Short mmCIF file of C-alpha atoms in Angstrom, two decimals:
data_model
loop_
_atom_site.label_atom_id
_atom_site.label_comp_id
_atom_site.label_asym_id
_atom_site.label_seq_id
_atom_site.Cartn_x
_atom_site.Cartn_y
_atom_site.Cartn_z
CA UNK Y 1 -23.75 18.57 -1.10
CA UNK Y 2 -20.64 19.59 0.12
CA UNK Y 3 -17.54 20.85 -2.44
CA UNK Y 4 -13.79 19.40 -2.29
CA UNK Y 5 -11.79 22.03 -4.84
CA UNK Y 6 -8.45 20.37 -5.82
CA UNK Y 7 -5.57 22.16 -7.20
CA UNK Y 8 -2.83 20.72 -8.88
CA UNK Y 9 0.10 22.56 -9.82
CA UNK Y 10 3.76 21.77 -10.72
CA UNK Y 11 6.15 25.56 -11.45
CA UNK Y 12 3.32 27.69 -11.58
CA UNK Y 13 4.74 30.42 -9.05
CA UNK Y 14 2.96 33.13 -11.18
CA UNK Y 15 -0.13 31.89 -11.23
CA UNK Y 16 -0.77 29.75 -7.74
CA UNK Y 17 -1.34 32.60 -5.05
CA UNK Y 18 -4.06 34.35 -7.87
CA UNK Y 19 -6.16 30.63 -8.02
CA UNK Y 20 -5.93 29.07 -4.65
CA UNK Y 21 -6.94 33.14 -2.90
CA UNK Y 22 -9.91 33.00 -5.44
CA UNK Y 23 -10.75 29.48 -4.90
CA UNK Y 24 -10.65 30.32 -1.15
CA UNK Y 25 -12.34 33.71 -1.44
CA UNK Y 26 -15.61 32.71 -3.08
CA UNK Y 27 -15.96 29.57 -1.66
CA UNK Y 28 -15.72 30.00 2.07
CA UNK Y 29 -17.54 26.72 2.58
CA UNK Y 30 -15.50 24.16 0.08
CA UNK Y 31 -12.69 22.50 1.41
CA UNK Y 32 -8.88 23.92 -0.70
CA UNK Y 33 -6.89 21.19 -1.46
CA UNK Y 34 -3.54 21.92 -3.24
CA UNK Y 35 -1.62 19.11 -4.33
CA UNK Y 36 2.03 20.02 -5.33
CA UNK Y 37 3.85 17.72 -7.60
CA UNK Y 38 7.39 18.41 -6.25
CA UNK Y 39 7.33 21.84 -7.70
CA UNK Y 40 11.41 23.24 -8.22
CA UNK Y 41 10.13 26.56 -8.16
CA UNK Y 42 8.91 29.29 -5.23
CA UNK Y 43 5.57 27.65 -5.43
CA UNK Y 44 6.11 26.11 -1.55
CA UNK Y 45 7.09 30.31 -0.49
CA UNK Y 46 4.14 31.41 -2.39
CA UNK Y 47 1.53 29.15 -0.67
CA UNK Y 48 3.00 29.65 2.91
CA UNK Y 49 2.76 33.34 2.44
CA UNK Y 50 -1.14 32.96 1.35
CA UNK Y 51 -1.10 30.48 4.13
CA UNK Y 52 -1.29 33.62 6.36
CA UNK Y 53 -4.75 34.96 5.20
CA UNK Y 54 -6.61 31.74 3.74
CA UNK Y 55 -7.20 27.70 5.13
CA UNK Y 56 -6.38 25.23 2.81
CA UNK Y 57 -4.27 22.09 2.53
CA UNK Y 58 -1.05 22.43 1.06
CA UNK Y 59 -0.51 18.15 -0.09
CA UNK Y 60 3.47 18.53 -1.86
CA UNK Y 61 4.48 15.55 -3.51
CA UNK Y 62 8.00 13.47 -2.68
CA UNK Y 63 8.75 13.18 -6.26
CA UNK Y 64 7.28 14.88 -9.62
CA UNK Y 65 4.66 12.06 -10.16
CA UNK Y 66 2.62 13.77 -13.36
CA UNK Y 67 -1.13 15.50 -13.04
CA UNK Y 68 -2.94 12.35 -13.01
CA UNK Y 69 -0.72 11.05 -9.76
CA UNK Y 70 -1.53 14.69 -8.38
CA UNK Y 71 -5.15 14.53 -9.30
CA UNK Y 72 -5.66 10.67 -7.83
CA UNK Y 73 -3.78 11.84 -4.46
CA UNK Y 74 -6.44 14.73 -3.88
CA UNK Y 75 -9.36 13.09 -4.63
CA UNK Y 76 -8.02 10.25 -1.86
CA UNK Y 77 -7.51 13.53 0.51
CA UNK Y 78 -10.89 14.55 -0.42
CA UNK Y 79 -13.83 14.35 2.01
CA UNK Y 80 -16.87 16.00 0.30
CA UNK Y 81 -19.32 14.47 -1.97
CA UNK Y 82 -18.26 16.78 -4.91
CA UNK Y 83 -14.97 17.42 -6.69
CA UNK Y 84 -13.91 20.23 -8.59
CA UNK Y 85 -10.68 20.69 -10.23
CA UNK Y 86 -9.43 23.83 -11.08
CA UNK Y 87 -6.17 24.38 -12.99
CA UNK Y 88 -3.06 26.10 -11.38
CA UNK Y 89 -2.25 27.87 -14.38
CA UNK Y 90 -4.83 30.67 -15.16
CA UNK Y 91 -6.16 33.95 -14.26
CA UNK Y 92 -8.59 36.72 -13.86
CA UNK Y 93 -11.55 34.11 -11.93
CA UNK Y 94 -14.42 35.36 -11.25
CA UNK Y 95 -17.11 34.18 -8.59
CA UNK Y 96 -19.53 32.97 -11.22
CA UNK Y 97 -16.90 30.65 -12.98
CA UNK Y 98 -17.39 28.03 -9.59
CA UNK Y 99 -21.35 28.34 -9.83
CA UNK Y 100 -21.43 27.88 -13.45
CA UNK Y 101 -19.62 24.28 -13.08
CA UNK Y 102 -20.63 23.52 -9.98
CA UNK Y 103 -24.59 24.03 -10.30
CA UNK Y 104 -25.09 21.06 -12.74
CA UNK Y 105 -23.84 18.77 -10.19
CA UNK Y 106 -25.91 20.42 -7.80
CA UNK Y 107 -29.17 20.54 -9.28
CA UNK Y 108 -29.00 16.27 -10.40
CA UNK Y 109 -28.75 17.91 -14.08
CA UNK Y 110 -25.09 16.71 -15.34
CA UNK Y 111 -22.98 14.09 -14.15
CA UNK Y 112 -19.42 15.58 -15.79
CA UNK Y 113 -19.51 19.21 -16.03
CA UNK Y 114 -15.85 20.40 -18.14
CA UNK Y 115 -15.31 24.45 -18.12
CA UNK Y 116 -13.11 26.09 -20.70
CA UNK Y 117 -11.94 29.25 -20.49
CA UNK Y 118 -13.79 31.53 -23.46
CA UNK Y 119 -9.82 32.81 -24.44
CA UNK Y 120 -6.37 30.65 -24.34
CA UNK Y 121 -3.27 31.57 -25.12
CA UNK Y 122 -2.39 28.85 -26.63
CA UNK Y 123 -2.29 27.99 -30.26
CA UNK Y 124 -4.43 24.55 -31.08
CA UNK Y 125 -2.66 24.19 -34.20
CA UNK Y 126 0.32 22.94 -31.99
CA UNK Y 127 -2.22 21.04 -30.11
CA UNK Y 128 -6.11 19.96 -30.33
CA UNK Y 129 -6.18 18.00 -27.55
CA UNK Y 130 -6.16 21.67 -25.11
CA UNK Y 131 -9.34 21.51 -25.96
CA UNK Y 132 -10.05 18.70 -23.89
CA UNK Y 133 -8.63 20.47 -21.20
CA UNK Y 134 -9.98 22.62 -18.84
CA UNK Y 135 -11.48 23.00 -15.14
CA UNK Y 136 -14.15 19.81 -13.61
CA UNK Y 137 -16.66 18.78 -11.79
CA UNK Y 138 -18.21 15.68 -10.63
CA UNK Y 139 -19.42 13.58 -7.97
CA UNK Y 140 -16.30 12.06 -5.62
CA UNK Y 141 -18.39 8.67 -5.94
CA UNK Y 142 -18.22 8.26 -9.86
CA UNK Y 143 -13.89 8.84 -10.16
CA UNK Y 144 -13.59 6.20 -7.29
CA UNK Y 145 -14.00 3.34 -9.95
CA UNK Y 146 -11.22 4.57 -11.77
CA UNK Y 147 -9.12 6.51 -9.46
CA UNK Y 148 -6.19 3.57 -9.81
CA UNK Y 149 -6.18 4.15 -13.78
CA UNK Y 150 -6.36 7.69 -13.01
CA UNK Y 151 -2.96 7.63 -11.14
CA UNK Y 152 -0.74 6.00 -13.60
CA UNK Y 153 -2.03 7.52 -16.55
CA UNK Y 154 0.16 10.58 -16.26
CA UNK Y 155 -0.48 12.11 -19.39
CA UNK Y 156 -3.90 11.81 -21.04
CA UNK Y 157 -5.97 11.70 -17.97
CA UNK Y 158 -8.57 14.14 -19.27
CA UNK Y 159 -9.18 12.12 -22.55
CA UNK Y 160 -9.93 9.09 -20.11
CA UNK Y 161 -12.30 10.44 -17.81
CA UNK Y 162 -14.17 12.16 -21.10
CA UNK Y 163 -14.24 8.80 -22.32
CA UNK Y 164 -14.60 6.67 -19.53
CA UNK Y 165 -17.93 9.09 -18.59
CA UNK Y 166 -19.32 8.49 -22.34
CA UNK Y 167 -18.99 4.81 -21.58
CA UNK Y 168 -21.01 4.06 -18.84
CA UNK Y 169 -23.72 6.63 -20.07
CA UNK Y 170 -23.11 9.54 -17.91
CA UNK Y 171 -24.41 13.00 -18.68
CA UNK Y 172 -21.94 15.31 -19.77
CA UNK Y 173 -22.24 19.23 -19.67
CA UNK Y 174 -20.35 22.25 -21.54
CA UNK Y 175 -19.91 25.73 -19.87
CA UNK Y 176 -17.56 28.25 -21.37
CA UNK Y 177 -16.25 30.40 -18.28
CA UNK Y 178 -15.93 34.10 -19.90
CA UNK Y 179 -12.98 35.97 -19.23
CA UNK Y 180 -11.08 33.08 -17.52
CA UNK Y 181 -7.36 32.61 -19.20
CA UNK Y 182 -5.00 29.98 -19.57
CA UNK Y 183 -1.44 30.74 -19.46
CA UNK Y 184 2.11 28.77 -20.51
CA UNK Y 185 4.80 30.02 -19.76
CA UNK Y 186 7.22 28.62 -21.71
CA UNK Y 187 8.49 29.04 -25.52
CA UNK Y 188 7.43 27.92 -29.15
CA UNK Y 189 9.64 25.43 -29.31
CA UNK Y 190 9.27 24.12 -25.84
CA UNK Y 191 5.43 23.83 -25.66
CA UNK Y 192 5.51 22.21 -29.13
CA UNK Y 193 8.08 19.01 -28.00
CA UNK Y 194 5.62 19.14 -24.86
CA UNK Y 195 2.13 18.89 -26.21
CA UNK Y 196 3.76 16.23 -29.07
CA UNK Y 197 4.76 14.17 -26.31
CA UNK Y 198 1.54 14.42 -25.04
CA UNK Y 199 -0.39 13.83 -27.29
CA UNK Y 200 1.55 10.78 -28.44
CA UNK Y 201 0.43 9.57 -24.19
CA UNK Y 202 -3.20 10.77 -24.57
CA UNK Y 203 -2.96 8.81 -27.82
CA UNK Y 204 -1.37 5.63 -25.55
CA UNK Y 205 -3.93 6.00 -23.01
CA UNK Y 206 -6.94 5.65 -25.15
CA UNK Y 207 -5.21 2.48 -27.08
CA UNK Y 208 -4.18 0.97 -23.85
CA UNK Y 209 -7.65 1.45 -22.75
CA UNK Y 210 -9.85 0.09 -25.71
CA UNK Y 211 -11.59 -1.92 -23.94
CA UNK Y 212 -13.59 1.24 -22.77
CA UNK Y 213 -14.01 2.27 -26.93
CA UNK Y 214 -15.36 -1.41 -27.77
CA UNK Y 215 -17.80 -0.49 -24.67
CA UNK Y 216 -18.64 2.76 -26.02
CA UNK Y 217 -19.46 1.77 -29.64
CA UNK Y 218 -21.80 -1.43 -27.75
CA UNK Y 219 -23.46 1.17 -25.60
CA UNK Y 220 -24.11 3.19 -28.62
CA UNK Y 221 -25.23 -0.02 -30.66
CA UNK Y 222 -27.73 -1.17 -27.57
CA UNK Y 223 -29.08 2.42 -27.59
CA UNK Y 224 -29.81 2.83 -31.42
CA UNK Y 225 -30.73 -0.70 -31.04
CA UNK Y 226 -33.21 -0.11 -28.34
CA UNK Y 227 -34.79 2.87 -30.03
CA UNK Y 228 -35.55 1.13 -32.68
CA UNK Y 229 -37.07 -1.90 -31.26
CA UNK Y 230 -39.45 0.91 -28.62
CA UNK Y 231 -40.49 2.46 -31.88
CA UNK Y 232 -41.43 -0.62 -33.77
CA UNK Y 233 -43.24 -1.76 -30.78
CA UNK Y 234 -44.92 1.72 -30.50
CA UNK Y 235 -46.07 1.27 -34.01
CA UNK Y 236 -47.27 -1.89 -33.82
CA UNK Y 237 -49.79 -0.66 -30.90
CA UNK Y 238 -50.65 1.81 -32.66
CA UNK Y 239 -51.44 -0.70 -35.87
CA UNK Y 240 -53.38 -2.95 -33.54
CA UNK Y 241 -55.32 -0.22 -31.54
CA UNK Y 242 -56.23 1.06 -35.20
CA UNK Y 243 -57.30 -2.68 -36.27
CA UNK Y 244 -59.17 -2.85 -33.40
CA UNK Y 245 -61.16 -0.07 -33.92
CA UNK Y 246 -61.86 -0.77 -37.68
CA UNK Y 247 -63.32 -4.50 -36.34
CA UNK Y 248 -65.43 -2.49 -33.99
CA UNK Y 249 -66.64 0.08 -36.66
CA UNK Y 250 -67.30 -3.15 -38.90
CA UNK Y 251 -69.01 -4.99 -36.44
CA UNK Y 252 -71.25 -1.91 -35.90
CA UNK Y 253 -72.16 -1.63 -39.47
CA UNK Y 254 -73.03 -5.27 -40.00
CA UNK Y 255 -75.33 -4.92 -37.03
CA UNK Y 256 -77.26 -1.64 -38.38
#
């Protein structure tokens, strides 16, 4: 299978030649896409300059659309079976970070895989739901579904897919990318009215969505439900494979 990595960034001057040369770099196969959500900054100068020494696709946006817009518009641009996203705004990648979220997929053994850097510099007291995000991978096939909610989420989008991959029984996997660092440039006061906005749309996006909780609790329900009723039934040949043998035993006794 054949890797698409997407890249969406919006101001992230410092931090966009470092990712998309790595992304490029150590995987000489994958096809770069970076999708630019009308960035204000020297992000556009930046990319033409690594332009020089690596091939990828530089997508820039007409209008600041939000991540999920940004994320939607490169899997459309996308022509490989798998999709990775990496974020725009970390540092110090290293060659086994793409294997170690990548391999799952690869090997049939995870469906979702969701990397998180082993260090952030942000503090989750202002916000818990960073934990939720972080780099992915998945097949191009199972976002398809979804890409349309995916696009006007805008906030939130990571919650959904989490969610929307727990509902229709997908396997999930973990991997904590050592040494990989997220970065925010901006100040206390700043990335606290951000993340409360956000989490007040991640909050929106799940309740606008509950259709895909009710699912969730009835695929949970159907599961514990099924267990149940294979372990009954699993008794209850045992019971009557016992039974039968007693009858047997009995029969042999009269007999003597």
């Amino acid at each position: 299978m054949n890797t698409s990595i997407i890249v969406c960034t919006y101001n992230e001057e410092e931090t966009i030649f470092g990712v998309v040369a790595a992304c490029c770099k150590h995987n000489p196969d994958a096809e770069i896409i970076v999708v630019d959500d009308a960035s204000t900054d020297s992000t556009e100068e930046v990319l033409s300059s690594l332009a020089m020494h690596y091939e990828f696709e530089y997508l820039k946006l007409d209008k600041n659309r939000g991540k999920s817009y940004a994320m939607a518009h490169g899997v459309e641009y996308a022509t490989n079976e798998v999709i990775l996203f990496f974020n725009a705004n970390v540092k110090d990648i290293r060659e086994h970070h793409f294997s170690n979220m990548l391999n799952p997929i690869f090997q049939g053994k995870a469906d979702l895989v969701l990397g998180l850097p082993s260090a952030y510099t942000v503090d989750f007291r202002i916000n818990p739901y960073k934990s939720v995000v972080g780099q992915k991978a998945m097949l191009k096939e199972d976002l398809l579904p979804i890409l349309d909610d995916i696009r006007e989420l805008r906030f939130g989008v990571e919650s959904y897919i989490t969610l929307y991959y727990q509902t229709i029984g997908k396997r999930m996997h973990f991997v904590s990318l050592d040494g990989l660092q997220t970065l925010l440039d901006k100040t206390f006061d700043e990335q606290l009215n951000d993340d409360a906005e956000g989490s007040l749309e991640v909050a929106n996006a799940l309740l606008t969505n509950i259709d895909l909780i009710t699912k969730r609790v009835q695929n949970n329900i159907q599961k514990t439900q099924n267990y149940t009723r294979s372990t009954i039934s699993s008794v209850q040949l045992e019971l009557n494979k016992r039974m039968k043998m007693l009858k047997e035993r009995n029969g042999e006794i009269e007999l003597a």
